[in-house]
Tab-separated table of C-alpha atoms in Angstrom:
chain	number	residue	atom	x	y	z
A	1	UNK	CA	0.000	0.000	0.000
A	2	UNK	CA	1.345	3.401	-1.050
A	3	UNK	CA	1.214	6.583	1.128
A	4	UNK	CA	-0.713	8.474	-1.315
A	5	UNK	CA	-3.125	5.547	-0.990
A	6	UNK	CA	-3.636	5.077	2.829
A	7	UNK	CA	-3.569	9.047	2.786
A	8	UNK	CA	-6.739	8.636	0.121
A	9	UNK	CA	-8.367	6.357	2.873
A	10	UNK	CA	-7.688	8.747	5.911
A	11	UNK	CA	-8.913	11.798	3.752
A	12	UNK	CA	-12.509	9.360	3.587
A	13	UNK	CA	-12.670	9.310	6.700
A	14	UNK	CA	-12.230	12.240	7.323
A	15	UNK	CA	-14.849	13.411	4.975
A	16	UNK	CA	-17.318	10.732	7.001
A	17	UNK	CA	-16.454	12.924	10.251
A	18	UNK	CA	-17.338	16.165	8.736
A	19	UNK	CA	-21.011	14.180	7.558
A	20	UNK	CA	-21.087	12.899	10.930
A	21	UNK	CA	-20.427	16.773	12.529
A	22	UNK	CA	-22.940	17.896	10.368
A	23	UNK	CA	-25.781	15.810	11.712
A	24	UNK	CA	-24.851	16.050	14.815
A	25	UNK	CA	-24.827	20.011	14.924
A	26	UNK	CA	-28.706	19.547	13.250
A	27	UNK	CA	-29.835	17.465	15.215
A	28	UNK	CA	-30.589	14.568	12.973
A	29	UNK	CA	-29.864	13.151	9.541
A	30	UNK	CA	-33.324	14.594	8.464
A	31	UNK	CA	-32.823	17.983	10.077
A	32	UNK	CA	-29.508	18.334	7.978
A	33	UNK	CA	-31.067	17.275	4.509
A	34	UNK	CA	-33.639	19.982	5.291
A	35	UNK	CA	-31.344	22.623	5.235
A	36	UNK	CA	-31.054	23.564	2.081
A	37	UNK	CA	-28.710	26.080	2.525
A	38	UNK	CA	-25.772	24.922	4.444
A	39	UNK	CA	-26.309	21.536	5.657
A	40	UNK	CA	-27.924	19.276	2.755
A	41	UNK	CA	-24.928	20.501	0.416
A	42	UNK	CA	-22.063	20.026	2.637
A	43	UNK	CA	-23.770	16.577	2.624
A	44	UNK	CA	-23.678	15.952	-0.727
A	45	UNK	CA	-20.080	18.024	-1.221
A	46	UNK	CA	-18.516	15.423	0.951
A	47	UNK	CA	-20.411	12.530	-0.537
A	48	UNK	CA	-18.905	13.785	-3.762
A	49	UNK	CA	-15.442	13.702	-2.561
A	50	UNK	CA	-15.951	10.240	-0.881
A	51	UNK	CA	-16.789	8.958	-4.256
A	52	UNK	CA	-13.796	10.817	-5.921
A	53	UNK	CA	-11.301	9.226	-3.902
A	54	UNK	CA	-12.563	6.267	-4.164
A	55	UNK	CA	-12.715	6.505	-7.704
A	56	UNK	CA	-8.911	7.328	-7.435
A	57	UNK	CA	-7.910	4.665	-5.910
A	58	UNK	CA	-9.460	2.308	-8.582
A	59	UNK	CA	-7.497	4.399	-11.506
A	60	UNK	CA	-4.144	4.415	-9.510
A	61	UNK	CA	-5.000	0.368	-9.185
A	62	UNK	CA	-4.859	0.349	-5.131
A	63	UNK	CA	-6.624	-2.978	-5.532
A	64	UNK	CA	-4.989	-4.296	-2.166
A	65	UNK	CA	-6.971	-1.770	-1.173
A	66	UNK	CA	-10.171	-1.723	-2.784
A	67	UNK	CA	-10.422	-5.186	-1.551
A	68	UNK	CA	-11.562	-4.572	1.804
A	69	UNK	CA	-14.910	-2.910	0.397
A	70	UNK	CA	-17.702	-4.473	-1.356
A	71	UNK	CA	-17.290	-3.873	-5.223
A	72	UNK	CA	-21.375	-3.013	-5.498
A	73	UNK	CA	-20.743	-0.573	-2.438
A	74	UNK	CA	-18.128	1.979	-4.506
A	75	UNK	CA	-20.310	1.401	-7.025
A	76	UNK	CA	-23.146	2.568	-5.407
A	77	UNK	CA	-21.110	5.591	-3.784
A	78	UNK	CA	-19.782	6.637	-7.097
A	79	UNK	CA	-23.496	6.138	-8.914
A	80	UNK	CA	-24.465	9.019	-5.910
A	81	UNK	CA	-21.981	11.171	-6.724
A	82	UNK	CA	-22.740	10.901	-10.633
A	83	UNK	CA	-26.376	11.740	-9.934
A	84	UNK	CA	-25.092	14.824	-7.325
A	85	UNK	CA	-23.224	16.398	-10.271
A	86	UNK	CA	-25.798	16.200	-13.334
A	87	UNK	CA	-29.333	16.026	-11.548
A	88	UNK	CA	-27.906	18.104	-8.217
A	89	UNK	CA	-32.183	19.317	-7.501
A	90	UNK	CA	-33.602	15.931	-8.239
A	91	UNK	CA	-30.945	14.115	-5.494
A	92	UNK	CA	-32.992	11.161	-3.750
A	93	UNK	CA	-32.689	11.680	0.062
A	94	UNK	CA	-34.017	8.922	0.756
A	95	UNK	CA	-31.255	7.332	-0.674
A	96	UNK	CA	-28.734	9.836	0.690
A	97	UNK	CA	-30.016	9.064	4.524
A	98	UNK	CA	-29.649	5.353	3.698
A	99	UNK	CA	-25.815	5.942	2.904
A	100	UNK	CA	-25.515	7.940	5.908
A	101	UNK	CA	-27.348	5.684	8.389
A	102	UNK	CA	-26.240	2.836	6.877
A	103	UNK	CA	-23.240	2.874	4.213
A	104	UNK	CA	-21.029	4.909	6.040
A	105	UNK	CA	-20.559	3.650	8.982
A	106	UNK	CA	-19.429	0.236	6.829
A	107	UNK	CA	-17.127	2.279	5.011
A	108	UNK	CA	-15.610	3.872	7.849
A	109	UNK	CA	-14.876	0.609	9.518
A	110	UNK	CA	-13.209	-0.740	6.428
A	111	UNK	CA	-11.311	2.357	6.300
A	112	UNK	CA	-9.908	1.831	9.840
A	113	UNK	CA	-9.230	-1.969	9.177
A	114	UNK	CA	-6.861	-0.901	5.854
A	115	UNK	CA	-5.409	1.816	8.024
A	116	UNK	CA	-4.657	-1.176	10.803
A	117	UNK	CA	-3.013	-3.574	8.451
């Protein structure tokens, strides 16, 4: 694993810690999509990057890495950030509260377990 690599996988988490500061300081993952004005796209700017580093790490072939997450997961992630940039208005949150309840916390654990290796 290369240090531009692992340094890919800290910057995700990182990125998860700023989505998790931002529901936290509304309240609730509903009470930050709401807020259309500072919360729901700081949301979706860090989902964005999540998906670009990810999407990184497949071209620069970090496959020992990419290993420790689901294939249909990055997929997923990068499908969300594809549908962020060229239908930004029509953005499912219900699918964007899913990935936070639910997808990142996975992907922050894998992120610590490549970290630990």
């Amino acid at each position: 694993m290369s240090k531009e690599s692992i340094a890919k996988v800290h910057l995700i988490i990182e990125k998860i810690e700023y989505i998790e500061q931002i529901v936290q300081d509304a309240g609730s993952i509903t009470g930050a999509l709401e807020d259309v004005v500072t919360h729901r796209p700081a949301i979706l700017m860090h989902l964005t990057a999540i998906a670009e580093q990810f999407n990184k790490l497949k071209q620069s072939h970090a496959d020992d890495i990419l290993s420790a997450f689901d294939d249909k997961d990055i997929k997923g992630m990068y499908d969300v950030r594809t549908y962020i940039a060229h239908d930004y208005e029509g953005v499912n949150l219900a699918i964007v509260e899913w990935i936070i309840r639910n997808g990142l916390p996975k992907f922050k654990t894998q992120c610590k377990r490549v970290i630990n290796r």
